[in-house]
């Protein structure tokens, strides 16, 4: 019999408290001082700089509200949070949840693919030693995502490195986490990833309208992407929605037609919610991040969202590149079970 028991040094699991995610129009330093703050993700020209491991600055520019220079995504729990660093990992943990982040210099690791191997090895090793060993949801951000042609495209190299790095540990043995992979503006330098983990496993959700990403045919690269379409968070605490774009089956839809891509993307999101057993569609409990390749289309997308979504749905519109060059827009987000306060 194979012994799959985990190290006895693993701390006992804590009970899961509700997790809340909201968007803030600025990044007040008081956010980090609040006892239940698990993470503050700052987008754009954020004034705050902090050595606090719960603070992560991301180079995606906010496009909406159209005059916002900086916005933040804030993760909060009603429990005490401890935080620290372990090698390249910075983390915060409390109430059964863990926020982790790794930022690696591509050049120092011999390129993006090797940086992805190193990052995922570090994530897996760190997670295996924590009570919060169930990695539920990961975001991956790096520059020039569509640079290079064919199998040399940077996104495809990233996918190869991610799969290799994941493959070394037990953390991903049961399946892939929900994920987003988006290109950030500027010359490529860093791979940034951050994640949500918990003391209990989630339930993976696939989208009946889409082929599972790990089954994409060879045409999309030598190593298919390693992610689940969504993750039901443990204990009925919510749904994490992976980056969702205008892909039906494995094929990109409506190249060059932004409205048609948005329509297909929302059709995918609706089907994903149904597959996850979520009723009621999007509302104040479902903060969404919209990544848009061409910032000049922000006003148009904002209008589309206003027509397609109830006004209570919190939304961030960010400049970011989808991993397929023909796709203009991608949406990720959350769906929580109770009403949320705080929206832009
Ligand atoms: C797609 O459906 C669009 O590589 O982690 C969405 C979510 C996408 C996650 C990833 C990629 C990733 O294939 C792209």
mmCIF file of C-alpha atoms and ligand atoms in Angstrom:
data_model
loop_
_atom_site.group_PDB
_atom_site.id
_atom_site.type_symbol
_atom_site.label_atom_id
_atom_site.label_comp_id
_atom_site.label_asym_id
_atom_site.label_seq_id
_atom_site.Cartn_x
_atom_site.Cartn_y
_atom_site.Cartn_z
ATOM 1 C CA UNK A 1 0.000 0.000 0.000
ATOM 2 C CA UNK A 2 1.269 3.443 -0.794
ATOM 3 C CA UNK A 3 1.465 5.733 2.194
ATOM 4 C CA UNK A 4 0.034 9.078 1.173
ATOM 5 C CA UNK A 5 -0.175 10.460 4.680
ATOM 6 C CA UNK A 6 1.161 13.955 5.114
ATOM 7 C CA UNK A 7 4.031 14.940 7.393
ATOM 8 C CA UNK A 8 3.147 14.673 11.072
ATOM 9 C CA UNK A 9 4.591 18.167 11.519
ATOM 10 C CA UNK A 10 1.548 19.548 9.718
ATOM 11 C CA UNK A 11 -0.424 21.807 12.061
ATOM 12 C CA UNK A 12 -4.018 20.903 12.902
ATOM 13 C CA UNK A 13 -6.688 22.332 10.595
ATOM 14 C CA UNK A 14 -8.648 25.338 11.813
ATOM 15 C CA UNK A 15 -12.340 25.895 11.103
ATOM 16 C CA UNK A 16 -13.124 27.913 7.972
ATOM 17 C CA UNK A 17 -14.698 31.295 8.559
ATOM 18 C CA UNK A 18 -16.412 33.214 5.726
ATOM 19 C CA UNK A 19 -14.054 34.939 3.272
ATOM 20 C CA UNK A 20 -15.063 38.263 1.775
ATOM 21 C CA UNK A 21 -13.618 39.985 -1.289
ATOM 22 C CA UNK A 22 -14.394 43.567 -2.188
ATOM 23 C CA UNK A 23 -12.989 46.316 -4.365
ATOM 24 C CA UNK A 24 -11.836 49.620 -2.940
ATOM 25 C CA UNK A 25 -11.317 52.830 -4.870
ATOM 26 C CA UNK A 26 -8.110 53.579 -2.990
ATOM 27 C CA UNK A 27 -5.653 51.783 -0.776
ATOM 28 C CA UNK A 28 -5.865 53.309 2.700
ATOM 29 C CA UNK A 29 -2.969 52.143 4.904
ATOM 30 C CA UNK A 30 -5.588 51.357 7.538
ATOM 31 C CA UNK A 31 -6.644 48.379 5.422
ATOM 32 C CA UNK A 32 -3.447 46.552 6.274
ATOM 33 C CA UNK A 33 -3.785 47.461 9.926
ATOM 34 C CA UNK A 34 -7.271 45.921 10.117
ATOM 35 C CA UNK A 35 -6.997 42.617 11.984
ATOM 36 C CA UNK A 36 -8.962 40.480 9.520
ATOM 37 C CA UNK A 37 -7.202 41.609 6.340
ATOM 38 C CA UNK A 38 -5.773 38.602 4.518
ATOM 39 C CA UNK A 39 -4.607 40.367 1.337
ATOM 40 C CA UNK A 40 -4.662 43.722 -0.417
ATOM 41 C CA UNK A 41 -3.993 43.601 -4.146
ATOM 42 C CA UNK A 42 -3.186 47.040 -5.500
ATOM 43 C CA UNK A 43 -3.788 47.768 -9.192
ATOM 44 C CA UNK A 44 -2.440 50.797 -11.006
ATOM 45 C CA UNK A 45 -0.665 53.847 -9.674
ATOM 46 C CA UNK A 46 -1.120 52.841 -6.067
ATOM 47 C CA UNK A 47 0.474 55.270 -3.662
ATOM 48 C CA UNK A 48 0.980 52.739 -0.909
ATOM 49 C CA UNK A 49 4.238 50.830 -0.678
ATOM 50 C CA UNK A 50 4.593 48.328 2.092
ATOM 51 C CA UNK A 51 6.812 45.474 3.159
ATOM 52 C CA UNK A 52 3.748 43.798 4.613
ATOM 53 C CA UNK A 53 3.487 40.333 2.989
ATOM 54 C CA UNK A 54 -0.265 40.791 2.608
ATOM 55 C CA UNK A 55 0.272 43.671 0.186
ATOM 56 C CA UNK A 56 0.873 42.927 -3.481
ATOM 57 C CA UNK A 57 1.196 45.548 -6.191
ATOM 58 C CA UNK A 58 0.156 44.426 -9.668
ATOM 59 C CA UNK A 59 1.001 46.342 -12.848
ATOM 60 C CA UNK A 60 -2.482 46.110 -14.362
ATOM 61 C CA UNK A 61 -3.915 49.590 -14.898
ATOM 62 C CA UNK A 62 -7.494 50.210 -13.811
ATOM 63 C CA UNK A 63 -9.738 51.407 -16.657
ATOM 64 C CA UNK A 64 -12.913 51.890 -14.665
ATOM 65 C CA UNK A 65 -14.086 53.954 -12.959
ATOM 66 C CA UNK A 66 -12.615 55.794 -15.912
ATOM 67 C CA UNK A 67 -10.895 58.350 -13.700
ATOM 68 C CA UNK A 68 -9.475 55.876 -11.166
ATOM 69 C CA UNK A 69 -5.697 55.880 -10.922
ATOM 70 C CA UNK A 70 -5.596 53.050 -8.430
ATOM 71 C CA UNK A 71 -7.955 50.392 -7.129
ATOM 72 C CA UNK A 72 -7.558 47.513 -4.727
ATOM 73 C CA UNK A 73 -9.017 44.072 -4.231
ATOM 74 C CA UNK A 74 -9.283 43.338 -0.521
ATOM 75 C CA UNK A 75 -9.645 39.880 1.037
ATOM 76 C CA UNK A 76 -10.997 39.883 4.565
ATOM 77 C CA UNK A 77 -11.992 37.353 7.172
ATOM 78 C CA UNK A 78 -13.490 37.627 10.614
ATOM 79 C CA UNK A 79 -10.496 36.016 12.311
ATOM 80 C CA UNK A 80 -7.001 36.899 13.405
ATOM 81 C CA UNK A 81 -4.399 36.843 10.611
ATOM 82 C CA UNK A 82 -0.740 35.900 11.021
ATOM 83 C CA UNK A 83 1.690 36.705 8.250
ATOM 84 C CA UNK A 84 5.258 36.058 7.295
ATOM 85 C CA UNK A 85 7.754 34.934 4.698
ATOM 86 C CA UNK A 86 9.250 31.545 3.874
ATOM 87 C CA UNK A 87 11.903 31.643 1.154
ATOM 88 C CA UNK A 88 10.337 33.267 -1.897
ATOM 89 C CA UNK A 89 6.806 32.868 -0.509
ATOM 90 C CA UNK A 90 5.032 35.613 1.385
ATOM 91 C CA UNK A 91 1.818 34.665 3.062
ATOM 92 C CA UNK A 92 -0.965 35.538 5.434
ATOM 93 C CA UNK A 93 -3.142 32.948 7.147
ATOM 94 C CA UNK A 94 -6.127 32.869 9.437
ATOM 95 C CA UNK A 95 -9.564 31.329 9.878
ATOM 96 C CA UNK A 96 -8.558 28.321 7.774
ATOM 97 C CA UNK A 97 -7.532 30.446 4.767
ATOM 98 C CA UNK A 98 -4.155 31.357 3.321
ATOM 99 C CA UNK A 99 -3.113 34.057 0.875
ATOM 100 C CA UNK A 100 0.289 33.413 -0.701
ATOM 101 C CA UNK A 101 2.357 35.275 -3.259
ATOM 102 C CA UNK A 102 5.589 34.702 -5.169
ATOM 103 C CA UNK A 103 7.326 37.211 -7.424
ATOM 104 C CA UNK A 104 10.319 35.942 -9.390
ATOM 105 C CA UNK A 105 12.689 37.775 -11.679
ATOM 106 C CA UNK A 106 12.534 36.011 -15.031
ATOM 107 C CA UNK A 107 16.126 36.720 -16.035
ATOM 108 C CA UNK A 108 17.515 35.539 -12.699
ATOM 109 C CA UNK A 109 15.814 32.175 -13.294
ATOM 110 C CA UNK A 110 16.891 31.763 -16.917
ATOM 111 C CA UNK A 111 13.619 32.887 -18.488
ATOM 112 C CA UNK A 112 9.876 32.684 -17.969
ATOM 113 C CA UNK A 113 9.554 28.902 -18.311
ATOM 114 C CA UNK A 114 12.170 28.221 -15.644
ATOM 115 C CA UNK A 115 10.761 30.949 -13.428
ATOM 116 C CA UNK A 116 7.383 29.189 -13.651
ATOM 117 C CA UNK A 117 8.989 25.864 -12.673
ATOM 118 C CA UNK A 118 10.651 27.515 -9.688
ATOM 119 C CA UNK A 119 7.532 29.371 -8.630
ATOM 120 C CA UNK A 120 5.277 26.299 -8.754
ATOM 121 C CA UNK A 121 7.869 24.139 -6.983
ATOM 122 C CA UNK A 122 8.085 26.744 -4.236
ATOM 123 C CA UNK A 123 4.291 27.013 -4.038
ATOM 124 C CA UNK A 124 3.921 23.224 -3.840
ATOM 125 C CA UNK A 125 6.652 22.764 -1.225
ATOM 126 C CA UNK A 126 5.335 25.608 0.898
ATOM 127 C CA UNK A 127 1.744 24.376 0.691
ATOM 128 C CA UNK A 128 2.624 20.774 1.552
ATOM 129 C CA UNK A 129 4.010 21.927 4.894
ATOM 130 C CA UNK A 130 0.999 24.058 5.827
ATOM 131 C CA UNK A 131 -2.376 23.207 7.319
ATOM 132 C CA UNK A 132 -3.744 25.286 4.395
ATOM 133 C CA UNK A 133 -2.451 22.661 1.948
ATOM 134 C CA UNK A 134 -5.427 22.811 -0.449
ATOM 135 C CA UNK A 135 -4.559 25.298 -3.189
ATOM 136 C CA UNK A 136 -7.899 26.467 -4.551
ATOM 137 C CA UNK A 137 -7.262 29.425 -6.826
ATOM 138 C CA UNK A 138 -4.141 30.933 -8.471
ATOM 139 C CA UNK A 139 -3.554 34.132 -10.476
ATOM 140 C CA UNK A 140 -0.530 34.342 -12.813
ATOM 141 C CA UNK A 141 0.615 37.688 -14.225
ATOM 142 C CA UNK A 142 3.611 38.302 -16.503
ATOM 143 C CA UNK A 143 4.598 40.541 -19.396
ATOM 144 C CA UNK A 144 4.478 40.042 -23.179
ATOM 145 C CA UNK A 145 2.218 36.979 -22.881
ATOM 146 C CA UNK A 146 1.709 36.650 -26.655
ATOM 147 C CA UNK A 147 5.318 37.318 -27.697
ATOM 148 C CA UNK A 148 6.934 34.544 -29.709
ATOM 149 C CA UNK A 149 5.273 32.375 -32.316
ATOM 150 C CA UNK A 150 4.053 28.796 -32.289
ATOM 151 C CA UNK A 151 5.343 26.722 -29.397
ATOM 152 C CA UNK A 152 7.748 29.553 -28.493
ATOM 153 C CA UNK A 153 4.931 31.910 -27.498
ATOM 154 C CA UNK A 154 5.533 33.014 -23.930
ATOM 155 C CA UNK A 155 2.162 31.803 -22.671
ATOM 156 C CA UNK A 156 2.955 28.312 -23.974
ATOM 157 C CA UNK A 157 6.386 28.372 -22.301
ATOM 158 C CA UNK A 158 4.681 29.447 -19.089
ATOM 159 C CA UNK A 159 2.240 26.518 -19.378
ATOM 160 C CA UNK A 160 5.162 24.102 -19.798
ATOM 161 C CA UNK A 161 6.989 25.466 -16.766
ATOM 162 C CA UNK A 162 3.845 25.540 -14.630
ATOM 163 C CA UNK A 163 3.028 21.912 -15.422
ATOM 164 C CA UNK A 164 6.581 20.806 -14.620
ATOM 165 C CA UNK A 165 6.648 22.742 -11.352
ATOM 166 C CA UNK A 166 3.234 21.432 -10.312
ATOM 167 C CA UNK A 167 4.192 17.882 -11.117
ATOM 168 C CA UNK A 168 6.785 17.597 -8.398
ATOM 169 C CA UNK A 169 4.536 17.759 -5.369
ATOM 170 C CA UNK A 170 1.443 16.131 -3.896
ATOM 171 C CA UNK A 171 -0.354 19.453 -3.725
ATOM 172 C CA UNK A 172 -1.782 19.143 -7.249
ATOM 173 C CA UNK A 173 -2.160 15.354 -7.276
ATOM 174 C CA UNK A 174 -5.965 15.577 -6.937
ATOM 175 C CA UNK A 175 -6.417 18.043 -9.791
ATOM 176 C CA UNK A 176 -5.784 21.587 -10.836
ATOM 177 C CA UNK A 177 -6.807 24.754 -9.051
ATOM 178 C CA UNK A 178 -8.975 27.427 -10.605
ATOM 179 C CA UNK A 179 -6.723 30.009 -12.279
ATOM 180 C CA UNK A 180 -6.155 33.130 -14.298
ATOM 181 C CA UNK A 181 -3.139 33.825 -16.544
ATOM 182 C CA UNK A 182 -2.986 37.364 -17.918
ATOM 183 C CA UNK A 183 -0.352 39.463 -19.643
ATOM 184 C CA UNK A 184 0.627 42.715 -17.973
ATOM 185 C CA UNK A 185 1.834 45.850 -19.785
ATOM 186 C CA UNK A 186 5.495 46.750 -20.134
ATOM 187 C CA UNK A 187 8.692 44.878 -20.869
ATOM 188 C CA UNK A 188 8.670 41.397 -19.369
ATOM 189 C CA UNK A 189 10.669 41.135 -16.175
ATOM 190 C CA UNK A 190 8.764 39.403 -13.400
ATOM 191 C CA UNK A 191 6.437 36.461 -12.974
ATOM 192 C CA UNK A 192 3.936 37.296 -10.254
ATOM 193 C CA UNK A 193 1.613 34.753 -8.815
ATOM 194 C CA UNK A 194 -0.698 34.763 -5.863
ATOM 195 C CA UNK A 195 -3.118 32.226 -4.551
ATOM 196 C CA UNK A 196 -5.835 31.249 -2.120
ATOM 197 C CA UNK A 197 -5.467 28.022 -0.140
ATOM 198 C CA UNK A 198 -7.457 26.514 2.695
ATOM 199 C CA UNK A 199 -7.377 23.796 5.317
ATOM 200 C CA UNK A 200 -10.114 21.902 3.456
ATOM 201 C CA UNK A 201 -10.391 20.858 -0.175
ATOM 202 C CA UNK A 202 -12.674 22.615 -2.636
ATOM 203 C CA UNK A 203 -14.671 21.020 -5.438
ATOM 204 C CA UNK A 204 -13.517 21.560 -9.003
ATOM 205 C CA UNK A 205 -16.094 22.720 -11.537
ATOM 206 C CA UNK A 206 -15.751 22.313 -15.304
ATOM 207 C CA UNK A 207 -17.780 24.166 -17.936
ATOM 208 C CA UNK A 208 -20.020 21.982 -20.131
ATOM 209 C CA UNK A 209 -19.720 24.601 -22.884
ATOM 210 C CA UNK A 210 -15.932 24.335 -22.898
ATOM 211 C CA UNK A 211 -13.407 21.554 -23.251
ATOM 212 C CA UNK A 212 -11.420 21.206 -20.046
ATOM 213 C CA UNK A 213 -8.229 23.201 -20.575
ATOM 214 C CA UNK A 214 -5.931 20.275 -19.784
ATOM 215 C CA UNK A 215 -7.539 18.456 -22.755
ATOM 216 C CA UNK A 216 -6.894 21.211 -25.316
ATOM 217 C CA UNK A 217 -5.524 19.719 -28.553
ATOM 218 C CA UNK A 218 -1.856 19.975 -29.540
ATOM 219 C CA UNK A 219 -2.515 23.016 -31.730
ATOM 220 C CA UNK A 220 -2.654 25.164 -28.572
ATOM 221 C CA UNK A 221 0.811 24.157 -27.460
ATOM 222 C CA UNK A 222 2.883 21.200 -26.292
ATOM 223 C CA UNK A 223 1.643 21.443 -22.685
ATOM 224 C CA UNK A 224 -2.035 22.133 -22.143
ATOM 225 C CA UNK A 225 -2.966 24.720 -19.490
ATOM 226 C CA UNK A 226 -3.223 23.361 -15.937
ATOM 227 C CA UNK A 227 -6.382 24.841 -14.466
ATOM 228 C CA UNK A 228 -9.980 24.075 -13.558
ATOM 229 C CA UNK A 229 -12.782 26.340 -14.818
ATOM 230 C CA UNK A 230 -13.939 27.035 -11.285
ATOM 231 C CA UNK A 231 -13.571 25.944 -7.684
ATOM 232 C CA UNK A 232 -16.330 25.651 -5.130
ATOM 233 C CA UNK A 233 -14.729 26.800 -1.923
ATOM 234 C CA UNK A 234 -14.877 24.395 1.018
ATOM 235 C CA UNK A 235 -17.766 24.479 3.448
ATOM 236 C CA UNK A 236 -20.103 26.213 1.014
ATOM 237 C CA UNK A 237 -18.135 29.453 1.396
ATOM 238 C CA UNK A 238 -18.327 30.491 -2.245
ATOM 239 C CA UNK A 239 -17.220 29.906 -5.814
ATOM 240 C CA UNK A 240 -13.917 31.028 -7.374
ATOM 241 C CA UNK A 241 -14.376 31.653 -11.104
ATOM 242 C CA UNK A 242 -11.346 31.115 -13.349
ATOM 243 C CA UNK A 243 -10.453 33.446 -16.160
ATOM 244 C CA UNK A 244 -13.243 32.987 -18.696
ATOM 245 C CA UNK A 245 -13.078 34.104 -22.313
ATOM 246 C CA UNK A 246 -14.904 33.598 -25.615
ATOM 247 C CA UNK A 247 -13.853 29.972 -26.019
ATOM 248 C CA UNK A 248 -16.423 27.331 -26.933
ATOM 249 C CA UNK A 249 -15.149 23.773 -26.960
ATOM 250 C CA UNK A 250 -11.511 24.636 -27.505
ATOM 251 C CA UNK A 251 -12.032 27.241 -30.229
ATOM 252 C CA UNK A 252 -11.788 31.007 -29.840
ATOM 253 C CA UNK A 253 -14.958 32.747 -30.985
ATOM 254 C CA UNK A 254 -15.547 36.027 -32.797
ATOM 255 C CA UNK A 255 -11.993 37.280 -33.342
ATOM 256 C CA UNK A 256 -12.129 41.032 -33.885
ATOM 257 C CA UNK A 257 -15.697 41.399 -32.563
ATOM 258 C CA UNK A 258 -15.582 42.657 -28.974
ATOM 259 C CA UNK A 259 -19.338 42.588 -28.351
ATOM 260 C CA UNK A 260 -19.636 39.039 -29.643
ATOM 261 C CA UNK A 261 -16.711 37.978 -27.443
ATOM 262 C CA UNK A 262 -18.350 39.552 -24.403
ATOM 263 C CA UNK A 263 -21.615 37.800 -25.231
ATOM 264 C CA UNK A 264 -19.853 34.405 -25.502
ATOM 265 C CA UNK A 265 -17.902 35.076 -22.305
ATOM 266 C CA UNK A 266 -21.083 35.777 -20.346
ATOM 267 C CA UNK A 267 -22.716 32.707 -21.869
ATOM 268 C CA UNK A 268 -19.762 30.701 -20.530
ATOM 269 C CA UNK A 269 -20.054 32.353 -17.118
ATOM 270 C CA UNK A 270 -23.784 31.626 -16.900
ATOM 271 C CA UNK A 271 -23.192 27.967 -17.738
ATOM 272 C CA UNK A 272 -20.363 27.763 -15.203
ATOM 273 C CA UNK A 273 -22.602 29.141 -12.431
ATOM 274 C CA UNK A 274 -25.246 26.573 -13.302
ATOM 275 C CA UNK A 275 -22.654 23.783 -13.344
ATOM 276 C CA UNK A 276 -21.500 24.933 -9.903
ATOM 277 C CA UNK A 277 -25.066 24.797 -8.591
ATOM 278 C CA UNK A 278 -25.249 28.547 -8.054
ATOM 279 C CA UNK A 279 -28.665 30.168 -8.442
ATOM 280 C CA UNK A 280 -29.478 33.759 -9.164
ATOM 281 C CA UNK A 281 -26.690 34.825 -11.497
ATOM 282 C CA UNK A 282 -24.410 37.708 -10.655
ATOM 283 C CA UNK A 283 -25.295 40.203 -7.958
ATOM 284 C CA UNK A 284 -23.701 42.132 -5.100
ATOM 285 C CA UNK A 285 -22.091 38.883 -3.938
ATOM 286 C CA UNK A 286 -20.135 38.372 -7.149
ATOM 287 C CA UNK A 287 -17.210 40.742 -7.676
ATOM 288 C CA UNK A 288 -15.833 40.429 -11.218
ATOM 289 C CA UNK A 289 -12.522 41.475 -12.765
ATOM 290 C CA UNK A 290 -12.603 42.222 -16.494
ATOM 291 C CA UNK A 291 -9.262 42.180 -18.340
ATOM 292 C CA UNK A 292 -9.257 44.157 -21.576
ATOM 293 C CA UNK A 293 -6.481 44.074 -24.191
ATOM 294 C CA UNK A 294 -7.144 47.491 -25.739
ATOM 295 C CA UNK A 295 -7.646 50.228 -23.117
ATOM 296 C CA UNK A 296 -9.286 52.396 -25.789
ATOM 297 C CA UNK A 297 -12.284 50.028 -25.640
ATOM 298 C CA UNK A 298 -12.830 50.600 -21.907
ATOM 299 C CA UNK A 299 -15.795 52.931 -22.275
ATOM 300 C CA UNK A 300 -17.502 50.540 -24.644
ATOM 301 C CA UNK A 301 -16.926 47.586 -22.317
ATOM 302 C CA UNK A 302 -18.166 49.597 -19.322
ATOM 303 C CA UNK A 303 -21.388 50.297 -21.244
ATOM 304 C CA UNK A 304 -21.732 46.621 -22.190
ATOM 305 C CA UNK A 305 -21.292 45.588 -18.554
ATOM 306 C CA UNK A 306 -23.821 48.185 -17.437
ATOM 307 C CA UNK A 307 -26.363 46.695 -19.823
ATOM 308 C CA UNK A 308 -25.516 43.051 -19.086
ATOM 309 C CA UNK A 309 -25.082 43.088 -15.283
ATOM 310 C CA UNK A 310 -27.232 44.297 -12.398
ATOM 311 C CA UNK A 311 -25.809 47.572 -11.057
ATOM 312 C CA UNK A 312 -24.957 45.935 -7.717
ATOM 313 C CA UNK A 313 -22.320 43.640 -9.253
ATOM 314 C CA UNK A 314 -18.918 44.965 -8.139
ATOM 315 C CA UNK A 315 -16.588 45.156 -11.131
ATOM 316 C CA UNK A 316 -13.027 46.117 -11.925
ATOM 317 C CA UNK A 317 -11.952 46.810 -15.479
ATOM 318 C CA UNK A 318 -8.205 46.328 -15.938
ATOM 319 C CA UNK A 319 -5.848 46.600 -18.897
ATOM 320 C CA UNK A 320 -4.491 43.096 -19.464
ATOM 321 C CA UNK A 321 -3.719 40.707 -22.315
ATOM 322 C CA UNK A 322 -5.579 37.439 -22.796
ATOM 323 C CA UNK A 323 -3.296 34.438 -23.404
ATOM 324 C CA UNK A 324 -4.736 33.881 -26.897
ATOM 325 C CA UNK A 325 -3.749 36.758 -29.181
ATOM 326 C CA UNK A 326 -7.110 36.729 -30.982
ATOM 327 C CA UNK A 327 -9.075 37.293 -27.776
ATOM 328 C CA UNK A 328 -9.736 40.810 -26.499
ATOM 329 C CA UNK A 329 -11.377 40.235 -23.141
ATOM 330 C CA UNK A 330 -11.450 37.817 -20.202
ATOM 331 C CA UNK A 331 -13.408 37.841 -16.942
ATOM 332 C CA UNK A 332 -12.708 36.218 -13.584
ATOM 333 C CA UNK A 333 -14.273 36.624 -10.191
ATOM 334 C CA UNK A 334 -16.070 35.234 -7.212
ATOM 335 C CA UNK A 335 -19.553 34.326 -6.102
ATOM 336 C CA UNK A 336 -20.138 34.390 -2.362
ATOM 337 C CA UNK A 337 -23.186 33.097 -0.560
ATOM 338 C CA UNK A 338 -24.199 36.195 1.383
ATOM 339 C CA UNK A 339 -24.699 39.843 0.559
ATOM 340 C CA UNK A 340 -21.493 41.814 0.436
ATOM 341 C CA UNK A 341 -20.912 45.393 1.395
ATOM 342 C CA UNK A 342 -18.608 47.784 -0.350
ATOM 343 C CA UNK A 343 -18.554 48.318 -4.072
ATOM 344 C CA UNK A 344 -16.950 50.882 -6.279
HETATM 345 C C1 LIG B 1 -8.950 29.705 -21.679
HETATM 346 O O1 LIG B 1 -10.093 29.426 -21.338
HETATM 347 C C2 LIG B 1 -8.583 31.152 -21.605
HETATM 348 O O2 LIG B 1 -3.557 29.297 -18.175
HETATM 349 O O3 LIG B 1 -4.179 29.590 -16.109
HETATM 350 C C3 LIG B 1 -8.142 31.170 -18.628
HETATM 351 C C4 LIG B 1 -7.929 30.858 -17.279
HETATM 352 C C5 LIG B 1 -7.123 31.021 -19.538
HETATM 353 C C6 LIG B 1 -6.696 30.366 -16.859
HETATM 354 C C7 LIG B 1 -4.389 29.664 -17.330
HETATM 355 C C8 LIG B 1 -5.885 30.535 -19.104
HETATM 356 C C9 LIG B 1 -5.677 30.214 -17.781
HETATM 357 O O4 LIG B 1 -8.135 28.876 -22.101
HETATM 358 C C10 LIG B 1 -7.300 31.388 -20.970
#
